[in-house]
């Protein structure tokens, strides 16, 4: 069935370092890959997304890469700041609004 | 523009009871999806409604059901509650159209505790 694996489950970095979170999906029909950030006690919020016709997308300190052949996509955060500390979820979807989420990565950025 | 709202925010029920949760999407959004969030399991897709029709369904038992009204508001119902149903239930809305993909905006969730 449809599945999204996400690694690592926890990630601790020093402020200013980079953080990378990786996801693998199983459904070859997936063509939409959003990333959500969920701060403690708050709702998930979209931070960046990529569609299957694009290999990389950047938005300031955040970038996402997609390898459709390998069914891998990754989130890269550069120059991390304490406010980046949160749980990050990757997801995969197709042409309808059904998203399959990964199990999340708890990112801690230490000052 | 008002965001996605969910009521109630907190619920405490006992095993065997049933519960109804409500979600009001952003004005103009026609798709509403429901997710169950538990520690360690992430967000698991329950179902998605578009124009009052269930368009997608996840792998949850038939005790979980939902519906959507003509104003796009959605409800989900869980019957014969079990302890394992304790979770944060999130709904998300998107503008959506057939064969297109749009950003999903999440509500604050309903925290359900089953005793």
PDB file of C-alpha atoms in Angstrom:
ATOM      1  CA  UNK A   1       0.000   0.000   0.000  1.00  0.00           C
ATOM      2  CA  UNK A   2       0.916   3.662   0.075  1.00  0.00           C
ATOM      3  CA  UNK A   3       3.677   4.458   2.502  1.00  0.00           C
ATOM      4  CA  UNK A   4       6.072   7.312   3.278  1.00  0.00           C
ATOM      5  CA  UNK A   5       9.164   6.639   5.364  1.00  0.00           C
ATOM      6  CA  UNK A   6      10.907   9.561   7.059  1.00  0.00           C
ATOM      7  CA  UNK A   7      14.349   9.721   8.678  1.00  0.00           C
ATOM      8  CA  UNK A   8      15.698  10.597  11.125  1.00  0.00           C
ATOM      9  CA  UNK A   9      13.016  10.645  13.808  1.00  0.00           C
ATOM     10  CA  UNK A  10      15.046  13.131  15.857  1.00  0.00           C
ATOM     11  CA  UNK A  11      17.754  15.551  14.803  1.00  0.00           C
ATOM     12  CA  UNK A  12      19.805  17.868  16.970  1.00  0.00           C
ATOM     13  CA  UNK A  13      21.994  20.561  15.434  1.00  0.00           C
ATOM     14  CA  UNK A  14      23.932  23.580  16.581  1.00  0.00           C
ATOM     15  CA  UNK A  15      22.607  26.973  15.551  1.00  0.00           C
ATOM     16  CA  UNK A  16      24.035  27.915  12.177  1.00  0.00           C
ATOM     17  CA  UNK A  17      24.518  24.329  11.032  1.00  0.00           C
ATOM     18  CA  UNK A  18      22.480  22.666   8.286  1.00  0.00           C
ATOM     19  CA  UNK A  19      19.763  20.061   8.797  1.00  0.00           C
ATOM     20  CA  UNK A  20      18.641  17.430   6.305  1.00  0.00           C
ATOM     21  CA  UNK A  21      15.535  15.278   6.552  1.00  0.00           C
ATOM     22  CA  UNK A  22      14.916  12.473   4.073  1.00  0.00           C
ATOM     23  CA  UNK A  23      11.745  10.760   2.898  1.00  0.00           C
ATOM     24  CA  UNK A  24      10.987   7.814   0.654  1.00  0.00           C
ATOM     25  CA  UNK A  25       7.577   7.117  -0.871  1.00  0.00           C
ATOM     26  CA  UNK A  26       6.129   3.961  -2.356  1.00  0.00           C
ATOM     27  CA  UNK A  27       3.300   5.090  -4.651  1.00  0.00           C
ATOM     28  CA  UNK A  28       4.736   5.802  -8.084  1.00  0.00           C
ATOM     29  CA  UNK A  29       1.615   7.862  -8.896  1.00  0.00           C
ATOM     30  CA  UNK A  30       2.625  10.482  -6.313  1.00  0.00           C
ATOM     31  CA  UNK A  31       3.352  13.828  -7.908  1.00  0.00           C
ATOM     32  CA  UNK A  32       3.070  16.337  -5.067  1.00  0.00           C
ATOM     33  CA  UNK A  33       5.427  16.500  -2.088  1.00  0.00           C
ATOM     34  CA  UNK A  34       4.741  19.074   0.640  1.00  0.00           C
ATOM     35  CA  UNK A  35       6.631  19.641   3.868  1.00  0.00           C
ATOM     36  CA  UNK A  36       4.868  20.781   7.016  1.00  0.00           C
ATOM     37  CA  UNK A  37       6.265  22.286  10.201  1.00  0.00           C
ATOM     38  CA  UNK A  38       4.407  21.729  13.455  1.00  0.00           C
ATOM     39  CA  UNK A  39       5.438  23.682  16.516  1.00  0.00           C
ATOM     40  CA  UNK A  40       4.465  22.397  19.937  1.00  0.00           C
ATOM     41  CA  UNK A  41       0.735  22.701  20.495  1.00  0.00           C
ATOM     42  CA  UNK A  42       0.120  24.247  17.093  1.00  0.00           C
ATOM     43  CA  UNK A  43      -1.327  23.093  13.798  1.00  0.00           C
ATOM     44  CA  UNK A  44       0.886  21.874  10.923  1.00  0.00           C
ATOM     45  CA  UNK A  45       1.815  24.620   8.488  1.00  0.00           C
ATOM     46  CA  UNK A  46       3.127  24.232   4.966  1.00  0.00           C
ATOM     47  CA  UNK A  47       6.688  25.490   4.596  1.00  0.00           C
ATOM     48  CA  UNK A  48       7.538  24.344   1.077  1.00  0.00           C
ATOM     49  CA  UNK A  49       6.266  21.942  -1.558  1.00  0.00           C
ATOM     50  CA  UNK A  50       7.498  20.480  -4.818  1.00  0.00           C
ATOM     51  CA  UNK A  51       5.783  18.882  -7.761  1.00  0.00           C
ATOM     52  CA  UNK A  52       7.116  15.975  -9.784  1.00  0.00           C
ATOM     53  CA  UNK A  53       8.077  18.065 -12.800  1.00  0.00           C
ATOM     54  CA  UNK A  54      10.676  19.913 -10.712  1.00  0.00           C
ATOM     55  CA  UNK A  55      13.881  18.502  -9.216  1.00  0.00           C
ATOM     56  CA  UNK A  56      14.670  21.230  -6.707  1.00  0.00           C
ATOM     57  CA  UNK A  57      12.981  24.229  -5.143  1.00  0.00           C
ATOM     58  CA  UNK A  58      14.389  26.862  -2.803  1.00  0.00           C
ATOM     59  CA  UNK A  59      12.832  29.430  -0.515  1.00  0.00           C
ATOM     60  CA  UNK A  60      15.400  31.428   1.427  1.00  0.00           C
ATOM     61  CA  UNK A  61      17.011  29.004   3.915  1.00  0.00           C
ATOM     62  CA  UNK A  62      14.825  26.077   2.942  1.00  0.00           C
ATOM     63  CA  UNK A  63      15.215  23.811  -0.076  1.00  0.00           C
ATOM     64  CA  UNK A  64      13.611  20.588  -1.186  1.00  0.00           C
ATOM     65  CA  UNK A  65      15.024  18.093  -3.675  1.00  0.00           C
ATOM     66  CA  UNK A  66      13.169  15.309  -5.451  1.00  0.00           C
ATOM     67  CA  UNK A  67      14.511  12.164  -7.125  1.00  0.00           C
ATOM     68  CA  UNK A  68      11.509  10.534  -8.803  1.00  0.00           C
ATOM     69  CA  UNK A  69      13.496   7.571 -10.070  1.00  0.00           C
ATOM     70  CA  UNK A  70      14.583   6.634  -6.566  1.00  0.00           C
ATOM     71  CA  UNK A  71      11.325   7.867  -4.994  1.00  0.00           C
ATOM     72  CA  UNK A  72      13.287  10.025  -2.574  1.00  0.00           C
ATOM     73  CA  UNK A  73      12.781  13.630  -1.516  1.00  0.00           C
ATOM     74  CA  UNK A  74      14.628  15.670   1.063  1.00  0.00           C
ATOM     75  CA  UNK A  75      14.298  18.883   3.055  1.00  0.00           C
ATOM     76  CA  UNK A  76      17.389  21.004   3.581  1.00  0.00           C
ATOM     77  CA  UNK A  77      17.506  23.825   6.120  1.00  0.00           C
ATOM     78  CA  UNK A  78      20.626  25.972   6.105  1.00  0.00           C
ATOM     79  CA  UNK A  79      21.846  28.371   8.791  1.00  0.00           C
ATOM     80  CA  UNK A  80      19.472  26.875  11.332  1.00  0.00           C
ATOM     81  CA  UNK A  81      18.031  29.081  14.057  1.00  0.00           C
ATOM     82  CA  UNK A  82      16.409  28.174  17.405  1.00  0.00           C
ATOM     83  CA  UNK A  83      12.994  29.080  15.966  1.00  0.00           C
ATOM     84  CA  UNK A  84      13.427  26.269  13.431  1.00  0.00           C
ATOM     85  CA  UNK A  85      12.950  23.826  16.324  1.00  0.00           C
ATOM     86  CA  UNK A  86       9.751  21.900  15.621  1.00  0.00           C
ATOM     87  CA  UNK A  87       8.460  18.628  14.205  1.00  0.00           C
ATOM     88  CA  UNK A  88       8.714  18.411  10.429  1.00  0.00           C
ATOM     89  CA  UNK A  89       6.495  16.144   8.348  1.00  0.00           C
ATOM     90  CA  UNK A  90       6.962  15.145   4.741  1.00  0.00           C
ATOM     91  CA  UNK A  91       4.007  13.959   2.686  1.00  0.00           C
ATOM     92  CA  UNK A  92       3.233  12.559  -0.728  1.00  0.00           C
ATOM     93  CA  UNK A  93       0.074  12.981  -2.758  1.00  0.00           C
ATOM     94  CA  UNK A  94      -1.341  12.604  -6.234  1.00  0.00           C
ATOM     95  CA  UNK A  95      -3.971  14.528  -8.137  1.00  0.00           C
ATOM     96  CA  UNK A  96      -6.511  14.451  -5.353  1.00  0.00           C
ATOM     97  CA  UNK A  97      -6.306  15.832  -1.840  1.00  0.00           C
ATOM     98  CA  UNK A  98      -5.118  12.640  -0.163  1.00  0.00           C
ATOM     99  CA  UNK A  99      -1.779  13.117   1.541  1.00  0.00           C
ATOM    100  CA  UNK A 100       0.247  10.269   3.003  1.00  0.00           C
ATOM    101  CA  UNK A 101       2.480  11.624   5.750  1.00  0.00           C
ATOM    102  CA  UNK A 102       5.771  10.446   7.138  1.00  0.00           C
ATOM    103  CA  UNK A 103       6.054   9.865  10.886  1.00  0.00           C
ATOM    104  CA  UNK A 104       7.820  13.167  11.523  1.00  0.00           C
ATOM    105  CA  UNK A 105      11.269  14.448  12.509  1.00  0.00           C
ATOM    106  CA  UNK A 106      11.758  16.340  15.732  1.00  0.00           C
ATOM    107  CA  UNK A 107      14.392  18.994  15.017  1.00  0.00           C
ATOM    108  CA  UNK A 108      16.126  20.693  17.914  1.00  0.00           C
ATOM    109  CA  UNK A 109      18.413  23.641  17.225  1.00  0.00           C
ATOM    110  CA  UNK A 110      20.682  24.497  20.128  1.00  0.00           C
ATOM    111  CA  UNK A 111      21.939  28.080  20.492  1.00  0.00           C
TER     112      UNK A 111
ATOM    113  CA  UNK B   1      -9.808  35.578   5.749  1.00  0.00           C
ATOM    114  CA  UNK B   2     -10.732  33.284   8.632  1.00  0.00           C
ATOM    115  CA  UNK B   3      -8.755  30.063   8.926  1.00  0.00           C
ATOM    116  CA  UNK B   4      -9.987  26.515   9.303  1.00  0.00           C
ATOM    117  CA  UNK B   5     -11.916  26.063  12.526  1.00  0.00           C
ATOM    118  CA  UNK B   6     -12.747  22.910  14.423  1.00  0.00           C
ATOM    119  CA  UNK B   7     -15.178  22.288  17.251  1.00  0.00           C
ATOM    120  CA  UNK B   8     -14.998  21.218  19.925  1.00  0.00           C
ATOM    121  CA  UNK B   9     -11.334  21.687  20.762  1.00  0.00           C
ATOM    122  CA  UNK B  10     -11.359  19.083  23.525  1.00  0.00           C
ATOM    123  CA  UNK B  11     -13.543  16.071  24.200  1.00  0.00           C
ATOM    124  CA  UNK B  12     -13.538  13.386  26.858  1.00  0.00           C
ATOM    125  CA  UNK B  13     -15.614  10.283  26.215  1.00  0.00           C
ATOM    126  CA  UNK B  14     -15.834   6.764  27.571  1.00  0.00           C
ATOM    127  CA  UNK B  15     -15.447   3.505  25.706  1.00  0.00           C
ATOM    128  CA  UNK B  16     -18.481   2.522  23.688  1.00  0.00           C
ATOM    129  CA  UNK B  17     -19.768   6.055  23.228  1.00  0.00           C
ATOM    130  CA  UNK B  18     -19.864   7.877  19.932  1.00  0.00           C
ATOM    131  CA  UNK B  19     -18.563  11.313  19.023  1.00  0.00           C
ATOM    132  CA  UNK B  20     -19.073  13.884  16.281  1.00  0.00           C
ATOM    133  CA  UNK B  21     -16.412  16.411  15.339  1.00  0.00           C
ATOM    134  CA  UNK B  22     -16.970  19.448  13.162  1.00  0.00           C
ATOM    135  CA  UNK B  23     -14.753  21.302  10.707  1.00  0.00           C
ATOM    136  CA  UNK B  24     -15.429  24.596   8.944  1.00  0.00           C
ATOM    137  CA  UNK B  25     -13.101  25.168   5.990  1.00  0.00           C
ATOM    138  CA  UNK B  26     -11.708  28.432   4.701  1.00  0.00           C
ATOM    139  CA  UNK B  27     -14.308  30.286   2.676  1.00  0.00           C
ATOM    140  CA  UNK B  28     -14.144  29.155  -0.942  1.00  0.00           C
ATOM    141  CA  UNK B  29     -12.399  25.872  -0.159  1.00  0.00           C
ATOM    142  CA  UNK B  30     -14.303  22.853  -1.396  1.00  0.00           C
ATOM    143  CA  UNK B  31     -12.137  19.990  -0.171  1.00  0.00           C
ATOM    144  CA  UNK B  32     -11.941  18.867   3.442  1.00  0.00           C
ATOM    145  CA  UNK B  33      -9.613  16.107   4.604  1.00  0.00           C
ATOM    146  CA  UNK B  34      -9.436  14.483   8.033  1.00  0.00           C
ATOM    147  CA  UNK B  35      -6.345  13.114   9.751  1.00  0.00           C
ATOM    148  CA  UNK B  36      -5.671  11.312  13.008  1.00  0.00           C
ATOM    149  CA  UNK B  37      -2.484  12.357  14.787  1.00  0.00           C
ATOM    150  CA  UNK B  38      -0.955  10.197  17.505  1.00  0.00           C
ATOM    151  CA  UNK B  39       2.551  10.276  19.025  1.00  0.00           C
ATOM    152  CA  UNK B  40       4.896   8.159  16.963  1.00  0.00           C
ATOM    153  CA  UNK B  41       2.390   7.565  14.146  1.00  0.00           C
ATOM    154  CA  UNK B  42       2.388  10.981  12.595  1.00  0.00           C
ATOM    155  CA  UNK B  43      -0.691  12.036  10.669  1.00  0.00           C
ATOM    156  CA  UNK B  44      -2.805   9.248   9.263  1.00  0.00           C
ATOM    157  CA  UNK B  45      -5.309   9.989   6.521  1.00  0.00           C
ATOM    158  CA  UNK B  46      -8.923   9.201   7.370  1.00  0.00           C
ATOM    159  CA  UNK B  47     -10.928  10.501   4.410  1.00  0.00           C
ATOM    160  CA  UNK B  48     -11.424  13.441   2.089  1.00  0.00           C
ATOM    161  CA  UNK B  49     -14.645  15.081   0.937  1.00  0.00           C
ATOM    162  CA  UNK B  50     -15.176  17.214  -2.122  1.00  0.00           C
ATOM    163  CA  UNK B  51     -18.529  18.644  -3.172  1.00  0.00           C
ATOM    164  CA  UNK B  52     -20.359  16.555  -0.557  1.00  0.00           C
ATOM    165  CA  UNK B  53     -18.833  13.308  -1.856  1.00  0.00           C
ATOM    166  CA  UNK B  54     -16.197  11.144  -0.237  1.00  0.00           C
ATOM    167  CA  UNK B  55     -13.396  11.235  -2.782  1.00  0.00           C
ATOM    168  CA  UNK B  56     -10.697   9.356  -0.883  1.00  0.00           C
ATOM    169  CA  UNK B  57     -10.622   7.001   2.061  1.00  0.00           C
ATOM    170  CA  UNK B  58      -7.829   5.794   4.316  1.00  0.00           C
ATOM    171  CA  UNK B  59      -7.426   2.478   6.089  1.00  0.00           C
ATOM    172  CA  UNK B  60      -9.617   3.020   9.115  1.00  0.00           C
ATOM    173  CA  UNK B  61     -12.468   0.772  10.268  1.00  0.00           C
ATOM    174  CA  UNK B  62     -16.071   1.526   9.420  1.00  0.00           C
ATOM    175  CA  UNK B  63     -16.578   3.029  12.893  1.00  0.00           C
ATOM    176  CA  UNK B  64     -15.033   6.169  11.399  1.00  0.00           C
ATOM    177  CA  UNK B  65     -17.330   7.996   9.038  1.00  0.00           C
ATOM    178  CA  UNK B  66     -17.832  11.485   7.748  1.00  0.00           C
ATOM    179  CA  UNK B  67     -19.911  13.744   5.619  1.00  0.00           C
ATOM    180  CA  UNK B  68     -19.802  17.127   3.979  1.00  0.00           C
ATOM    181  CA  UNK B  69     -22.563  19.666   3.682  1.00  0.00           C
ATOM    182  CA  UNK B  70     -23.419  21.964   0.795  1.00  0.00           C
ATOM    183  CA  UNK B  71     -21.530  24.849   2.459  1.00  0.00           C
ATOM    184  CA  UNK B  72     -18.405  22.605   2.543  1.00  0.00           C
ATOM    185  CA  UNK B  73     -18.495  22.204   6.322  1.00  0.00           C
ATOM    186  CA  UNK B  74     -17.644  18.664   7.308  1.00  0.00           C
ATOM    187  CA  UNK B  75     -18.277  16.378  10.213  1.00  0.00           C
ATOM    188  CA  UNK B  76     -16.653  13.141  11.209  1.00  0.00           C
ATOM    189  CA  UNK B  77     -18.203  10.565  13.484  1.00  0.00           C
ATOM    190  CA  UNK B  78     -16.605   7.808  15.480  1.00  0.00           C
ATOM    191  CA  UNK B  79     -18.913   5.170  16.893  1.00  0.00           C
ATOM    192  CA  UNK B  80     -18.253   2.586  19.609  1.00  0.00           C
ATOM    193  CA  UNK B  81     -15.183   4.437  20.858  1.00  0.00           C
ATOM    194  CA  UNK B  82     -12.104   2.469  21.847  1.00  0.00           C
ATOM    195  CA  UNK B  83      -9.183   3.538  24.042  1.00  0.00           C
ATOM    196  CA  UNK B  84      -6.957   3.563  20.948  1.00  0.00           C
ATOM    197  CA  UNK B  85      -9.102   6.262  19.367  1.00  0.00           C
ATOM    198  CA  UNK B  86      -7.584   8.828  21.727  1.00  0.00           C
ATOM    199  CA  UNK B  87      -5.786  11.250  19.450  1.00  0.00           C
ATOM    200  CA  UNK B  88      -5.697  14.707  17.941  1.00  0.00           C
ATOM    201  CA  UNK B  89      -8.076  14.852  14.994  1.00  0.00           C
ATOM    202  CA  UNK B  90      -7.077  17.412  12.409  1.00  0.00           C
ATOM    203  CA  UNK B  91      -9.016  18.593   9.439  1.00  0.00           C
ATOM    204  CA  UNK B  92      -7.531  20.429   6.494  1.00  0.00           C
ATOM    205  CA  UNK B  93      -9.159  22.337   3.689  1.00  0.00           C
ATOM    206  CA  UNK B  94      -7.963  23.232   0.221  1.00  0.00           C
ATOM    207  CA  UNK B  95      -9.361  25.112  -2.724  1.00  0.00           C
ATOM    208  CA  UNK B  96      -8.930  22.019  -4.869  1.00  0.00           C
ATOM    209  CA  UNK B  97     -10.452  21.250  -8.155  1.00  0.00           C
ATOM    210  CA  UNK B  98     -10.677  17.968  -9.934  1.00  0.00           C
ATOM    211  CA  UNK B  99      -7.271  16.774 -11.124  1.00  0.00           C
ATOM    212  CA  UNK B 100      -5.382  19.572  -9.441  1.00  0.00           C
ATOM    213  CA  UNK B 101      -3.448  19.864  -6.244  1.00  0.00           C
ATOM    214  CA  UNK B 102      -3.583  22.727  -3.812  1.00  0.00           C
ATOM    215  CA  UNK B 103      -2.081  23.581  -0.447  1.00  0.00           C
ATOM    216  CA  UNK B 104      -3.927  22.100   2.491  1.00  0.00           C
ATOM    217  CA  UNK B 105      -4.573  24.403   5.441  1.00  0.00           C
ATOM    218  CA  UNK B 106      -4.994  22.721   8.794  1.00  0.00           C
ATOM    219  CA  UNK B 107      -7.356  23.503  11.623  1.00  0.00           C
ATOM    220  CA  UNK B 108      -6.256  23.552  15.285  1.00  0.00           C
ATOM    221  CA  UNK B 109      -7.557  20.044  15.868  1.00  0.00           C
ATOM    222  CA  UNK B 110      -9.893  18.348  18.304  1.00  0.00           C
ATOM    223  CA  UNK B 111      -8.180  16.512  21.141  1.00  0.00           C
ATOM    224  CA  UNK B 112     -10.228  13.380  21.876  1.00  0.00           C
ATOM    225  CA  UNK B 113      -9.568  11.408  25.033  1.00  0.00           C
ATOM    226  CA  UNK B 114     -11.318   8.061  25.505  1.00  0.00           C
ATOM    227  CA  UNK B 115     -11.439   6.743  29.055  1.00  0.00           C
TER     228      UNK B 115
END
